[in-house]
Amino acid sequence: MTRRLMVATLTQAGLKLLGGNVSGQWGSRGQQLIHHCSALVYREHTVNIDTVRIEQLPLPVLSKHSVRVKMLAAPVNPADINMVQGTYPILCPLPAVGGNEGLGEVLEVGEDVITVRPGDWVVPVDAGFGTWRTEAVCEEGDLITVPKDISILGAATIAVNPCTAYRMLHDFHTLTPGSTVIQNGANSAVGQAVIQIAAAMDIRTINIIRDRPNCGEVVKELQALGADYILTEEEAMSGLQRVFQEVPKPKLGLNCVGGISGGLVLSNLDYGGTLVTYGGMAKKPLHIPAKSLIFQNITLQGFWMTQWKRNHRQDKAHLRSMLDSVCELVRLRRLRPPNCIQTPFPQYTQALDATVQPHQSKHVLIM
């Protein structure tokens, strides 16, 4: 089915589901002026991403506690596609605007808003915001500021993958300079952030990647980020004894693949180590060697950035501290944005199509 530009005629109920209503602002002649935005809307859960289409949506009137934001950039992540398909753990009421991550600039604030002001750069606090749109009106508490002295791409991609890497490196084991971390999916956005944040902490990384035609190119890219050791899954299967002659066995392992690859990470942990699983790209059960659980006292943990944010939603100090730390690494050029293809918002089909294909670069919609 071909995509087309649609002008939405929405009912009150439909607008409520999209976070809007039909009220607006009054003009000089007493006529109500309604702000509109262009948004990528899906009206059903389906594997067919062609159902995501541009619609023109009215925005809610600005209340005392709300904020009007102009979106500047919004990544297209696999989790976004999963939400469209209906396979993600959290789903928005339909119809819904896609996109969980992105950067906006505050245009207007209600009279009782105190934490943001016009001109500020902001990112959503929670998932399900609907960042694939040109403008949005939301509550003050839905946003948190980020500094304007980093790049738009850096700010737009800061709140999910780098923060995931940051939390996993800080929350599961006390890592000190010289410690070692092992991970699979090292060329993923989180994996790249792990390499850079670990390097800034003087922590060594052992990085496992899946073999592919451009493997040599991937190795060079990861080395440029500061990766200490890079092995394919096949190389890791033959053993890491040479590596462990140079660095201590890792206490922390990070798994976003599952299957045999996750088992490789687990089986190479030191006694008392922890395997943190934050993804399952292989879509296969994690291979858990019994001897690792019995004789190595390995602990299995899971991590989901969305849940962490929700656990700390009432106290933004933790989120503020983390964002400040990660943004400082960006400012110091110790953490760079992932390699992205910047896609003009009207050409969104290119970004969605690429995201469902394997081994594609990250796409960011530019509004």
PDB file of N, CA and C in Angstrom, residues 77 99 134 191 200 211 217 329:
ATOM      1  N   ASN A  77      13.981   4.210  16.307  1.00  0.00           N
ATOM      2  CA  ASN A  77      14.616   3.087  16.977  1.00  0.00           C
ATOM      3  C   ASN A  77      13.813   1.810  16.785  1.00  0.00           C
ATOM      4  N   GLY A  99       7.228   7.237  17.931  1.00  0.00           N
ATOM      5  CA  GLY A  99       8.462   7.859  18.397  1.00  0.00           C
ATOM      6  C   GLY A  99       8.515   8.031  19.899  1.00  0.00           C
ATOM      7  N   THR A 134       5.900  17.498  14.356  1.00  0.00           N
ATOM      8  CA  THR A 134       6.589  18.787  14.268  1.00  0.00           C
ATOM      9  C   THR A 134       6.400  19.629  15.518  1.00  0.00           C
ATOM     10  N   GLY A 191      25.914  -0.461  22.698  1.00  0.00           N
ATOM     11  CA  GLY A 191      27.260  -1.011  22.746  1.00  0.00           C
ATOM     12  C   GLY A 191      28.322   0.038  22.504  1.00  0.00           C
ATOM     13  N   ALA A 200      36.041   6.329  29.373  1.00  0.00           N
ATOM     14  CA  ALA A 200      36.146   7.523  30.210  1.00  0.00           C
ATOM     15  C   ALA A 200      36.328   7.171  31.677  1.00  0.00           C
ATOM     16  N   ASP A 211      29.646 -11.852  12.988  1.00  0.00           N
ATOM     17  CA  ASP A 211      30.410 -11.783  11.740  1.00  0.00           C
ATOM     18  C   ASP A 211      29.518 -11.252  10.635  1.00  0.00           C
ATOM     19  N   GLU A 217      35.471  -3.152   8.734  1.00  0.00           N
ATOM     20  CA  GLU A 217      35.070  -1.758   8.895  1.00  0.00           C
ATOM     21  C   GLU A 217      34.477  -1.523  10.284  1.00  0.00           C
ATOM     22  N   LEU A 329      30.047  14.239  29.170  1.00  0.00           N
ATOM     23  CA  LEU A 329      30.912  13.403  28.338  1.00  0.00           C
ATOM     24  C   LEU A 329      30.812  13.807  26.875  1.00  0.00           C
TER      25      LEU A 329
END
